[in-house]
Coordinates of C-alpha atoms in Angstrom, one line a residue:
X1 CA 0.0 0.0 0.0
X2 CA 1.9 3.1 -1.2
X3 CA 2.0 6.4 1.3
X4 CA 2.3 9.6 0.1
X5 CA 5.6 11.4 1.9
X6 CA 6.0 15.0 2.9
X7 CA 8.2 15.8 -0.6
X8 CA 5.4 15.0 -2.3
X9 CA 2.2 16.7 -0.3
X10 CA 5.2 19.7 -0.9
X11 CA 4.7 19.5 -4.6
X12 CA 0.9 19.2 -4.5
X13 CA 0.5 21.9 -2.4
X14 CA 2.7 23.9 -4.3
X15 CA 0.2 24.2 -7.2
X16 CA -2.4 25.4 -5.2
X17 CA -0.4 28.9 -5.9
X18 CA -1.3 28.4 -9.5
X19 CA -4.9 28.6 -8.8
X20 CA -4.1 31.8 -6.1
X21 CA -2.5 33.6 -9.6
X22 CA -5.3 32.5 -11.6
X23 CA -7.7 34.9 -9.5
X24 CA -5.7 37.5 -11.2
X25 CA -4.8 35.6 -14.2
X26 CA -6.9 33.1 -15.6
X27 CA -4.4 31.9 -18.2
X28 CA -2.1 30.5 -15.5
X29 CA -5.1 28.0 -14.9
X30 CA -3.6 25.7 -17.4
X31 CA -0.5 25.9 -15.3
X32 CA -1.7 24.4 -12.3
X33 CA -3.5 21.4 -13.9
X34 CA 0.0 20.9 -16.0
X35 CA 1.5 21.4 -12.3
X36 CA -0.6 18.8 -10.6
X37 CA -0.8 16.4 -13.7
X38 CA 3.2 15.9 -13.7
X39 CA 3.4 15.7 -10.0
X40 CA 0.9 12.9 -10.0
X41 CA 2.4 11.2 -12.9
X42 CA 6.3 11.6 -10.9
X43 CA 4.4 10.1 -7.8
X44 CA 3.2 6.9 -9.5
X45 CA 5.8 6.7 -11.7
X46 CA 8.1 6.6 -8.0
X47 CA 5.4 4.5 -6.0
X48 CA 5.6 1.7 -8.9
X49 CA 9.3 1.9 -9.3
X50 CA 9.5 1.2 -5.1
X51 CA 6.9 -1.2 -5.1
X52 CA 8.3 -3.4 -7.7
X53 CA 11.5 -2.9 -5.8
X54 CA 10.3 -4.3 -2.7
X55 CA 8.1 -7.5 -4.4
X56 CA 11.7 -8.5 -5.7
X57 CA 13.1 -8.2 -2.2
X58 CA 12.9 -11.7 -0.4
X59 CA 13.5 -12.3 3.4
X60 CA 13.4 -14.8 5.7
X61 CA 13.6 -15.4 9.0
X62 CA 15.6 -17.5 11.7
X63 CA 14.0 -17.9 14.4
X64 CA 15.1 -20.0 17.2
X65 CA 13.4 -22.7 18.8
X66 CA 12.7 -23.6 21.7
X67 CA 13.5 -20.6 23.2
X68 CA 15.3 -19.6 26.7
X69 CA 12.7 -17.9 29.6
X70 CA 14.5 -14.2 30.6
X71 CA 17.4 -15.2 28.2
X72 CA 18.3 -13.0 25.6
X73 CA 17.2 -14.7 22.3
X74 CA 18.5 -13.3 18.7
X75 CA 16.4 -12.9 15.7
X76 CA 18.2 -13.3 12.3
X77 CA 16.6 -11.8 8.9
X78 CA 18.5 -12.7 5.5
X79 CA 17.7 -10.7 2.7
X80 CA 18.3 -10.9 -1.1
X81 CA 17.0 -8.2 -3.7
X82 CA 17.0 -9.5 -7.4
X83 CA 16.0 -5.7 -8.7
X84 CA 19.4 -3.8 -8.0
X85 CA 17.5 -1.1 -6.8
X86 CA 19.0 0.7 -3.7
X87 CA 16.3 0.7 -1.5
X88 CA 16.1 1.7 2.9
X89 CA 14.1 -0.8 4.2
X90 CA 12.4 -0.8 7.7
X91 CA 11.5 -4.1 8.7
X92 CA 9.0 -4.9 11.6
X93 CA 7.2 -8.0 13.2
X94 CA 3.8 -7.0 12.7
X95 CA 2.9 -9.1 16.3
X96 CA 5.0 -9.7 19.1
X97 CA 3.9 -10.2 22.7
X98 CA 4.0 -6.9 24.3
X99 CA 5.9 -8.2 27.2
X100 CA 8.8 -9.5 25.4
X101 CA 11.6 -6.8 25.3
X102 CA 12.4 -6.5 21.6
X103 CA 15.6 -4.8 20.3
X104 CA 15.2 -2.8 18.3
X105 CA 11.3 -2.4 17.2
X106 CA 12.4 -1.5 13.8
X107 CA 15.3 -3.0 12.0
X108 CA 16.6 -0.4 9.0
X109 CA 18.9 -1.8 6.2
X110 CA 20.1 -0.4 2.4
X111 CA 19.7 -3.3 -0.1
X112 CA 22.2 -1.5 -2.5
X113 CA 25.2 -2.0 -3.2
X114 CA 25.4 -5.4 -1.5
X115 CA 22.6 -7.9 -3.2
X116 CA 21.8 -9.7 0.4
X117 CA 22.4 -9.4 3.5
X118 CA 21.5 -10.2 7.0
X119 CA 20.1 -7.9 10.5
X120 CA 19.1 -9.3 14.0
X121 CA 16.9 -8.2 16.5
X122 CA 17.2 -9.5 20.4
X123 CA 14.1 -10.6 22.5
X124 CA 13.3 -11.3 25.9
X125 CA 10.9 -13.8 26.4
X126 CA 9.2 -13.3 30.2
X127 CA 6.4 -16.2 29.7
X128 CA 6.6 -20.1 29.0
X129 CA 4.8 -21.5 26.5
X130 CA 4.1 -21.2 22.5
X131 CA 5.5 -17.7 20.7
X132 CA 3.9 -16.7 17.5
X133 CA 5.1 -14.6 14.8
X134 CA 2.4 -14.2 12.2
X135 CA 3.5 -12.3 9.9
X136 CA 6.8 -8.8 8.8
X137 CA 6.0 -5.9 8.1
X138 CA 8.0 -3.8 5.0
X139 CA 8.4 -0.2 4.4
X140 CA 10.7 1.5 2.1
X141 CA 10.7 5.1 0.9
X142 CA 10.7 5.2 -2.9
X143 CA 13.7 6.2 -5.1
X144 CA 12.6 10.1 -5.7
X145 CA 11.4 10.1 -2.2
X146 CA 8.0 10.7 -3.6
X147 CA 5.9 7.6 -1.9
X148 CA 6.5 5.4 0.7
X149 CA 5.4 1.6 0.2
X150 CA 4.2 -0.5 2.9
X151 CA 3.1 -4.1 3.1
X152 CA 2.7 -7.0 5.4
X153 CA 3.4 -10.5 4.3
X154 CA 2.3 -14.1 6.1
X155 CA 5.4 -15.9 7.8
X156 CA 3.5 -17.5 10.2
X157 CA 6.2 -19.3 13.0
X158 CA 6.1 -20.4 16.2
X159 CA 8.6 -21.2 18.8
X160 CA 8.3 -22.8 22.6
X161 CA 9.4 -20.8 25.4
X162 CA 11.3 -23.5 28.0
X163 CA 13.1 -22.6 31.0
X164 CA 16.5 -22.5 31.5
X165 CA 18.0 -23.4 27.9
X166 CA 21.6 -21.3 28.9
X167 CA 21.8 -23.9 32.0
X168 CA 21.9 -26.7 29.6
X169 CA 24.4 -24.9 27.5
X170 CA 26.6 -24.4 30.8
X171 CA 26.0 -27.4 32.1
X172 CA 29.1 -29.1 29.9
X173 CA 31.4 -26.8 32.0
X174 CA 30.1 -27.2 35.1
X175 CA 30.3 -30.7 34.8
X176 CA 34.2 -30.6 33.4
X177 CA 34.7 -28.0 37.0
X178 CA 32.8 -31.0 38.9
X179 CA 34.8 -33.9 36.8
X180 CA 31.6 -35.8 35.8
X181 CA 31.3 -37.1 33.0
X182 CA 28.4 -36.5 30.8
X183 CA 28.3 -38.0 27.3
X184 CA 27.6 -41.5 26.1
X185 CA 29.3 -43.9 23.6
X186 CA 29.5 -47.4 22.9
X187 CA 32.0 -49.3 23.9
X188 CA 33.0 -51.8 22.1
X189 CA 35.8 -54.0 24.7
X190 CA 35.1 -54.9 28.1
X191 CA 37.9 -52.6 29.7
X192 CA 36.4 -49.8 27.9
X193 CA 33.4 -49.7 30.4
X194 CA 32.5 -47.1 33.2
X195 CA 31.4 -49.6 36.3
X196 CA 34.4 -51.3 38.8
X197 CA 33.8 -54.9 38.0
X198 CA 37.2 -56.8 39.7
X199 CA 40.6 -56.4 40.2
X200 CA 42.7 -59.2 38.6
X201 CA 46.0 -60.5 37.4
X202 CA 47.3 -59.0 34.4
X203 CA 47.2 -61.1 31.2
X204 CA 48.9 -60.6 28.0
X205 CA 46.7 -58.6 25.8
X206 CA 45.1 -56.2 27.7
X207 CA 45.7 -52.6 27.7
X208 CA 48.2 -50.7 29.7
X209 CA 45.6 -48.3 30.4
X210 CA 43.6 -50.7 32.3
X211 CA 46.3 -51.1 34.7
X212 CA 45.8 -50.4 38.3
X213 CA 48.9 -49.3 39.3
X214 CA 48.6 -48.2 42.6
X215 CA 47.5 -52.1 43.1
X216 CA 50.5 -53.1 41.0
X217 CA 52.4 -51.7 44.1
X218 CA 51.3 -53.1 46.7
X219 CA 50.8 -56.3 45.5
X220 CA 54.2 -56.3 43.4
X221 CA 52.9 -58.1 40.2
X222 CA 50.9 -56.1 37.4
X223 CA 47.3 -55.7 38.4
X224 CA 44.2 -54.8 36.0
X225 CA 41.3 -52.7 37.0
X226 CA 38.4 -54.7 35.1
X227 CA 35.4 -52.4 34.2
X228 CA 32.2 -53.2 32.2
X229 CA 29.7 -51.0 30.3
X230 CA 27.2 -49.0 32.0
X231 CA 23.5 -50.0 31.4
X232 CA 21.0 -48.5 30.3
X233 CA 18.8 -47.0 33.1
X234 CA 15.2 -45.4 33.9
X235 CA 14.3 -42.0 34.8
X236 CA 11.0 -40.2 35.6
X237 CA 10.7 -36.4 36.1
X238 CA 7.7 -35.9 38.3
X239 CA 6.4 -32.6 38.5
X240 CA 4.4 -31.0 40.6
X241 CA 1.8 -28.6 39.0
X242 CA 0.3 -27.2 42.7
X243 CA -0.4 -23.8 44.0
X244 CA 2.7 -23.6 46.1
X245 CA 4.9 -24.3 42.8
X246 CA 3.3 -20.5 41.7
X247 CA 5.3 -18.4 44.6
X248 CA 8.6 -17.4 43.8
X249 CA 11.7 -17.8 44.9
X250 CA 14.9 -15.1 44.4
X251 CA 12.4 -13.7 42.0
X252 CA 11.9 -17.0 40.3
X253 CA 8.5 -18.9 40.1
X254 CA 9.4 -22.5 41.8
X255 CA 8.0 -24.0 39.0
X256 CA 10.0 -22.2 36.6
X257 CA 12.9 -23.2 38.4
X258 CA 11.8 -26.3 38.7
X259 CA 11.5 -27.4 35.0
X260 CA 14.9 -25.6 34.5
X261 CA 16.5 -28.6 36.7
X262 CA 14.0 -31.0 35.0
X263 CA 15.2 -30.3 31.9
X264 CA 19.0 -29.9 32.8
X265 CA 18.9 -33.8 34.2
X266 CA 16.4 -35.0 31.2
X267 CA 19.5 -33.8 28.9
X268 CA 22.3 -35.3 30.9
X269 CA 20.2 -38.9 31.3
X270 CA 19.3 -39.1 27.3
X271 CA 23.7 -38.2 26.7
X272 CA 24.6 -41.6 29.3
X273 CA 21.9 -43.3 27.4
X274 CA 19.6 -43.8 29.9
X275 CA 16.2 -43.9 29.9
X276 CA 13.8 -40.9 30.7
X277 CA 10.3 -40.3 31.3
X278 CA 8.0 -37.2 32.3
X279 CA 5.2 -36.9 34.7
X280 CA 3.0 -33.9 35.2
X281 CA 0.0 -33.9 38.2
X282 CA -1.6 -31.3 40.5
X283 CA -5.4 -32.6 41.8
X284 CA -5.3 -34.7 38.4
X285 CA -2.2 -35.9 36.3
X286 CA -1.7 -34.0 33.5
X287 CA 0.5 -35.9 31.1
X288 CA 2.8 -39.5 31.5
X289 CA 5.2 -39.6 29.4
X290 CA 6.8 -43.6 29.7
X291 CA 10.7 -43.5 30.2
X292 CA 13.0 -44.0 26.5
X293 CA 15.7 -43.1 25.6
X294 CA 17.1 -40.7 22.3
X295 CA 17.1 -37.4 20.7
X296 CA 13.7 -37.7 19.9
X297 CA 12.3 -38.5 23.7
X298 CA 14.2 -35.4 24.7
X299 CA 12.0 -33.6 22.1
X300 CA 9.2 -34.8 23.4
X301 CA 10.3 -34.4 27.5
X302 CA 10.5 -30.9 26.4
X303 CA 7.1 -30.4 24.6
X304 CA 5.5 -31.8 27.5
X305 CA 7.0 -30.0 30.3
X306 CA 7.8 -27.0 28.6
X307 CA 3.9 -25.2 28.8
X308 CA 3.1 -26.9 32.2
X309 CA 1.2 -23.6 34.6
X310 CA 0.8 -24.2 38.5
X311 CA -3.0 -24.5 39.1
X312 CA -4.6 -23.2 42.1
X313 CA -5.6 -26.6 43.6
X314 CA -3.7 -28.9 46.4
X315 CA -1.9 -31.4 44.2
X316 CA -3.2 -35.2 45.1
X317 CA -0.2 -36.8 46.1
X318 CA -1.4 -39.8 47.1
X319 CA -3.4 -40.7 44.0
X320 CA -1.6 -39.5 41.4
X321 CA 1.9 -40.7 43.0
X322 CA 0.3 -44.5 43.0
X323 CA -1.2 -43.8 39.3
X324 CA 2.3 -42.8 38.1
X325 CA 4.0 -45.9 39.9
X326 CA 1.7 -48.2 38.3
X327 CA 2.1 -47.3 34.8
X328 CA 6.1 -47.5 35.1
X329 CA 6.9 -51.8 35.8
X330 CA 11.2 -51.6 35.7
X331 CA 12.7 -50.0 39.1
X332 CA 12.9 -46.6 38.2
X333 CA 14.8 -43.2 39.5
X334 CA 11.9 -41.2 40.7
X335 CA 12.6 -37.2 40.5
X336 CA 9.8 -35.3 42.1
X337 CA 9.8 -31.5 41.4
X338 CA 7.8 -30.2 44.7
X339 CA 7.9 -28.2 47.9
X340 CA 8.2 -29.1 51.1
X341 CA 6.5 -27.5 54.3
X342 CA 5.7 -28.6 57.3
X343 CA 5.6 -32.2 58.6
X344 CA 1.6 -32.3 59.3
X345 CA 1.1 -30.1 55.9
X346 CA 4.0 -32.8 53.8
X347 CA 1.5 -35.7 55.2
X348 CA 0.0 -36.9 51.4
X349 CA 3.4 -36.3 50.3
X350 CA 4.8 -38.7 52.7
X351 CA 2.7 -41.3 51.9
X352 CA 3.2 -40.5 47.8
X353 CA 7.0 -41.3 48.4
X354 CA 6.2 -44.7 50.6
X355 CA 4.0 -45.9 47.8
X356 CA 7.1 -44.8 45.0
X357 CA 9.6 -46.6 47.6
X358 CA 7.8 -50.0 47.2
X359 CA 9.5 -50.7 43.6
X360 CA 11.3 -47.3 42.3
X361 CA 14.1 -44.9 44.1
X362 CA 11.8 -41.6 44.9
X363 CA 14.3 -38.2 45.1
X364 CA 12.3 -35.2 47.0
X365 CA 13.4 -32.1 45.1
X366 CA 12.5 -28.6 46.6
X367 CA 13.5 -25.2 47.4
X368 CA 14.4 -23.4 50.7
X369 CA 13.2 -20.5 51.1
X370 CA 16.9 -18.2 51.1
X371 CA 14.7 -15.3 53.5
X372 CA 14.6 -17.6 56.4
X373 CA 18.3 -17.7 57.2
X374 CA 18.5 -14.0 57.3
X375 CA 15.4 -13.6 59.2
X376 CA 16.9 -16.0 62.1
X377 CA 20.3 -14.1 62.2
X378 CA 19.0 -10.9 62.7
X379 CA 18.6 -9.1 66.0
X380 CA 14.4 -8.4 66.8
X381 CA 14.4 -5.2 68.2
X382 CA 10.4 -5.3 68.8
X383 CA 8.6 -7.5 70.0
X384 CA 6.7 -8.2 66.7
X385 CA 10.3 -9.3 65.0
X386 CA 10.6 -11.3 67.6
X387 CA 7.1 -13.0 67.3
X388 CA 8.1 -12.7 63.6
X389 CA 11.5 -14.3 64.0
X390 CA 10.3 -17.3 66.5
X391 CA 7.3 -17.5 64.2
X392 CA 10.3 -18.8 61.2
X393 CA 11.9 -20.6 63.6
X394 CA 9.1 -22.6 63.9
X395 CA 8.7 -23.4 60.0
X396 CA 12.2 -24.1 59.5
X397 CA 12.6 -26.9 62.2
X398 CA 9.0 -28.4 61.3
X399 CA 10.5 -28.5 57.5
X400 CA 13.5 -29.9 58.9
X401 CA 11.4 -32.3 60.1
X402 CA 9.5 -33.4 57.1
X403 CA 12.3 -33.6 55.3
X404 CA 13.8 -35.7 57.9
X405 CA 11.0 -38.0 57.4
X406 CA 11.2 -38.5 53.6
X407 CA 14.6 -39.6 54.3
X408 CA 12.9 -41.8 56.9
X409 CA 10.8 -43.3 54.1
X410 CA 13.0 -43.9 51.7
X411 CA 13.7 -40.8 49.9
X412 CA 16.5 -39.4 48.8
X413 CA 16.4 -35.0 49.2
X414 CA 17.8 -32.4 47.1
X415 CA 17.2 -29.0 48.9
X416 CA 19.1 -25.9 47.5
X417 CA 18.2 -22.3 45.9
X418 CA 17.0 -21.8 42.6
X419 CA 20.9 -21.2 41.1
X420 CA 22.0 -24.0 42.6
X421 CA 19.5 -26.5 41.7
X422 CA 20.3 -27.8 38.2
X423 CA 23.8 -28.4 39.2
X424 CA 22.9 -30.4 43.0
X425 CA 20.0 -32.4 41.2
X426 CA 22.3 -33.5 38.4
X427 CA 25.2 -34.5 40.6
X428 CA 22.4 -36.4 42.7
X429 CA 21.8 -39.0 39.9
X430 CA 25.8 -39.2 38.7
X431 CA 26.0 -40.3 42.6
X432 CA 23.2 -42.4 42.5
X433 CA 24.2 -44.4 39.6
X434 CA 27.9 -44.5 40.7
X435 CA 26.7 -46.1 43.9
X436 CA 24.7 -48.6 41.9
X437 CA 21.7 -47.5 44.1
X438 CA 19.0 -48.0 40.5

């Protein structure tokens, strides 16, 4: 659609002086319909020359998926023009949440004298869940500077919002810092395995590396440390989908932080090869996804999790702990995403994690709340803080307690803040399959 620019509404108004002589001088009349006639003429003659322009400009856009939540996400648009023409374009999603910071609005690039190119734009997404981007908007200012041409044209994509994506990216380092290892490979000889199986005499043929030397020592002959591969294992990520999972946490939602760790150890249990499930519940379960293994499992883990909102219900431990234990048969690694309070109030969830102890290994994990040790250090100087202050004393210990009694029942507990939590709940299940525990 072609807008008429200030140059132009210039020219037109210009021959309105014709018609101001022509009070005085009819003749000059003629001059102002010869005026108006060539300025029309020069504006679509300009306003087909742009427009043609842009139909010959193609663009495209990268966009990536899934995306990180809060993480700074860029945009890539490649360009090619077939016309030649030298052309300032302003390109523009036409839709884009309102609350995702995008920078800039309004990307600006000169088609001439390069034939293509590329420009980014950065955004911020602030919500989980599915991002469209319906459709660009184009404007360039024509050649003479005459018309402007606008349109909009359907690129319709969408991209999932996860939580976390830069902790999986950091996650290789952290784990290389930690010395645990995280990829997976087959191994094709016996010594070549990642489990102690037996110390024994060295024979001819086996690999220096597989010597044991520290036992060569003391026993004074040549002693081989004999390993074997590690076998395939199974996972579940339980996740809580409750009220409490909606109050934040150093400015994180617990849920949010939650899937971030979900996610991290989904990714680092499909690299060992292991196989990994997802579970989603609050007073009903939600979705039950059965433990494999593969690229294409993570895919799904993702999809599944990645949209999951806390409800505003009590989450029915009990019934949908037992539901989730009967549909999985082999002994299974257990993660539950939840939070702990009280012992009374962690009753249900008590008796969730017996049921899980039966056949699987059940991990509790949940968030502190970082106020609390503050709150106890501090000096009350009235006697509401100290109301206040014996009133968190009070919480803490009785948490203390129920997680005490999880332990009790045969859970294992991972309890850290939010930035801590991909990192403990990952080294949890490296420990727990070193120690053979699955």
């Amino acid at each position: 659609m072609p807008l008429l620019t200030g140059r132009a509404l210039a020219l037109l108004g210009a021959a309105g002086g014709w018609l101001i002589l022509a009070a005085w001088f009819p003749a000059v009349e003629l001059l102002f319909w010869i005026h108006a006639a060539l300025v029309l003429v020069a504006i679509t003659v300009d306003a087909l020359q742009v427009r043609q322009a842009v139909q010959q400009l193609e663009v495209q856009r990268d966009l990536p998926s899934p995306m990180g939540l809060g993480e700074p996400e860029i945009i890539a648009y490649r360009w090619w023009q077939r016309a030649g023409v030298p052309l300032q374009v302003m390109l523009q999603e036409a839709a884009t949440q309102p609350d995702f910071p995008v920078e800039p609005r309004q990307l600006q690039f000169q088609t001439a004298p390069e034939p293509s190119g590329a420009v980014n734009l950065t955004m911020t997404p602030l919500a989980r869940g599915l991002v469209t981007f319906p459709e660009l908007r184009l404007r360039s200012r024509s050649p003479w500077g005459l018309a402007i041409w606008q349109e909009r044209r359907p690129m319709r994509q969408e991209s999932q919002v996860l939580p976390g994506l830069r902790a999986l990216q950091d996650l290789r380092l952290w784990a290389r810092r930690e010395a645990i290892p995280l990829g997976s490979r087959r191994l094709p000889r016996r010594e070549e395995g990642t489990f102690f199986r037996e110390l024994r005499p060295y024979a001819p043929g086996d690999a220096m590396r597989s010597i044991d030397w520290k036992a060569s020592a003391r026993r004074g002959s040549l002693i081989v440390r004999e390993l074997e591969p590690e076998r395939a294992q199974s996972l579940m990520l339980l996740v809580d989908c409750g009220r409490s999972m909606r109050v934040p946490v150093e400015g994180v939602m617990r849920l949010d932080a939650a899937l971030s760790a979900a996610l991290s150890l989904a990714w680092v249990a499909v690299e060992r090869g292991d196989l990994v499930g997802a579970a989603a519940f609050g007073e009903r379960l939600h979705t039950a996804l059965l433990p494999r293994s593969g690229a294409g499992q993570m895919q799904q883990v993702m999809e599944q999790l990645g949209s999951l909102q806390p409800e505003g219900v009590e989450p029915d431990y009990v019934a949908q702990l037992a539901a989730i234990a009967s549909l999985v048969r082999k002994r299974t690694l257990m993660v539950l995403f939840t939070e702990v309070q009280g012992r009374e109030l962690s009753r249900d969830l008590l008796a969730g994690i017996r049921l899980l102890a039966r056949r699987h290994l059940p991990v509790v994990v949940t968030l502190p709340d970082p106020r609390f040790p503050a709150l106890l250090d501090a000096s009350p100087t009235t006697e509401a803080e100290l109301y206040h202050q014996a009133a968190v004393a009070e919480v803490v210990v009785e948490r203390a307690g129920a997680l005490q009694a999880i332990r009790e029942a045969g859970g294992i507990v991972v309890d850290v803040p939010p930035g801590q939590l991909s990192g403990a709940v990952v080294k949890a299940y490296i420990s727990i399959k070193a120690r053979g525990r699955l």
